């Protein structure tokens, strides 16, 4: 099983003690990546919509 964050694996929490800080940092990283992905998708959608508007306007 892969390591998700220090002390946390895909199988569950390891036997070594883990502070709450590590899971919160891992969660923060997940949300940062998610918001970055949403920005990329949103930018792509806006760009595509602009191309469609320009293409239909020229017809």
PDB file of C-alpha atoms in Angstrom:
ATOM      1  CA  UNK A   1       0.000   0.000   0.000  1.00  0.00           C
ATOM      2  CA  UNK A   2       1.268   3.467  -0.798  1.00  0.00           C
ATOM      3  CA  UNK A   3       2.205   6.166   1.638  1.00  0.00           C
ATOM      4  CA  UNK A   4      -0.357   8.988   1.633  1.00  0.00           C
ATOM      5  CA  UNK A   5       1.178  11.163   4.353  1.00  0.00           C
ATOM      6  CA  UNK A   6       3.717  10.550   7.130  1.00  0.00           C
ATOM      7  CA  UNK A   7       2.165   7.834   9.267  1.00  0.00           C
ATOM      8  CA  UNK A   8      -0.832   7.308   6.989  1.00  0.00           C
ATOM      9  CA  UNK A   9      -0.933   4.590   4.364  1.00  0.00           C
ATOM     10  CA  UNK A  10      -3.662   3.425   2.023  1.00  0.00           C
ATOM     11  CA  UNK A  11      -4.182   0.536   4.465  1.00  0.00           C
ATOM     12  CA  UNK A  12      -4.765   2.916   7.383  1.00  0.00           C
ATOM     13  CA  UNK A  13      -2.822   4.729  10.062  1.00  0.00           C
ATOM     14  CA  UNK A  14       0.538   3.197  10.898  1.00  0.00           C
ATOM     15  CA  UNK A  15       1.453   2.146  14.419  1.00  0.00           C
ATOM     16  CA  UNK A  16       3.833   5.055  14.938  1.00  0.00           C
ATOM     17  CA  UNK A  17       2.265   8.128  16.540  1.00  0.00           C
ATOM     18  CA  UNK A  18       1.228  10.863  14.130  1.00  0.00           C
ATOM     19  CA  UNK A  19       0.268  14.395  15.030  1.00  0.00           C
ATOM     20  CA  UNK A  20      -2.860  15.926  13.551  1.00  0.00           C
ATOM     21  CA  UNK A  21      -0.665  18.311  11.559  1.00  0.00           C
ATOM     22  CA  UNK A  22       0.431  15.705   9.008  1.00  0.00           C
ATOM     23  CA  UNK A  23      -3.056  14.622   7.875  1.00  0.00           C
ATOM     24  CA  UNK A  24      -4.157  18.258   7.714  1.00  0.00           C
ATOM     25  CA  UNK A  25      -1.177  19.164   5.529  1.00  0.00           C
ATOM     26  CA  UNK A  26      -1.924  16.208   3.257  1.00  0.00           C
ATOM     27  CA  UNK A  27      -5.560  17.312   3.017  1.00  0.00           C
ATOM     28  CA  UNK A  28      -4.482  20.883   2.274  1.00  0.00           C
ATOM     29  CA  UNK A  29      -2.264  19.614  -0.562  1.00  0.00           C
ATOM     30  CA  UNK A  30      -5.174  17.621  -2.010  1.00  0.00           C
ATOM     31  CA  UNK A  31      -7.420  20.703  -1.989  1.00  0.00           C
ATOM     32  CA  UNK A  32      -4.651  22.868  -3.496  1.00  0.00           C
ATOM     33  CA  UNK A  33      -4.274  20.364  -6.345  1.00  0.00           C
ATOM     34  CA  UNK A  34      -8.048  20.162  -6.787  1.00  0.00           C
ATOM     35  CA  UNK A  35      -8.451  23.937  -7.013  1.00  0.00           C
ATOM     36  CA  UNK A  36      -5.524  24.167  -9.435  1.00  0.00           C
ATOM     37  CA  UNK A  37      -7.161  21.498 -11.611  1.00  0.00           C
ATOM     38  CA  UNK A  38     -10.476  23.380 -11.475  1.00  0.00           C
ATOM     39  CA  UNK A  39      -8.690  26.557 -12.625  1.00  0.00           C
ATOM     40  CA  UNK A  40      -7.148  24.717 -15.574  1.00  0.00           C
ATOM     41  CA  UNK A  41     -10.482  23.137 -16.555  1.00  0.00           C
ATOM     42  CA  UNK A  42     -12.319  26.456 -16.173  1.00  0.00           C
ATOM     43  CA  UNK A  43      -9.716  28.283 -18.290  1.00  0.00           C
ATOM     44  CA  UNK A  44     -10.005  25.618 -20.976  1.00  0.00           C
ATOM     45  CA  UNK A  45     -13.801  25.849 -20.973  1.00  0.00           C
ATOM     46  CA  UNK A  46     -13.736  29.650 -21.280  1.00  0.00           C
ATOM     47  CA  UNK A  47     -11.194  29.462 -24.111  1.00  0.00           C
ATOM     48  CA  UNK A  48     -13.278  26.837 -25.941  1.00  0.00           C
ATOM     49  CA  UNK A  49     -16.443  28.901 -25.502  1.00  0.00           C
ATOM     50  CA  UNK A  50     -14.668  31.975 -26.909  1.00  0.00           C
ATOM     51  CA  UNK A  51     -13.557  29.961 -29.967  1.00  0.00           C
ATOM     52  CA  UNK A  52     -17.133  28.750 -30.515  1.00  0.00           C
ATOM     53  CA  UNK A  53     -18.518  32.287 -30.233  1.00  0.00           C
ATOM     54  CA  UNK A  54     -15.921  33.673 -32.652  1.00  0.00           C
ATOM     55  CA  UNK A  55     -16.461  30.795 -35.110  1.00  0.00           C
ATOM     56  CA  UNK A  56     -20.243  31.211 -35.146  1.00  0.00           C
ATOM     57  CA  UNK A  57     -19.952  34.978 -35.392  1.00  0.00           C
ATOM     58  CA  UNK A  58     -17.847  34.685 -38.572  1.00  0.00           C
ATOM     59  CA  UNK A  59     -20.375  32.377 -40.282  1.00  0.00           C
TER      60      UNK A  59
END
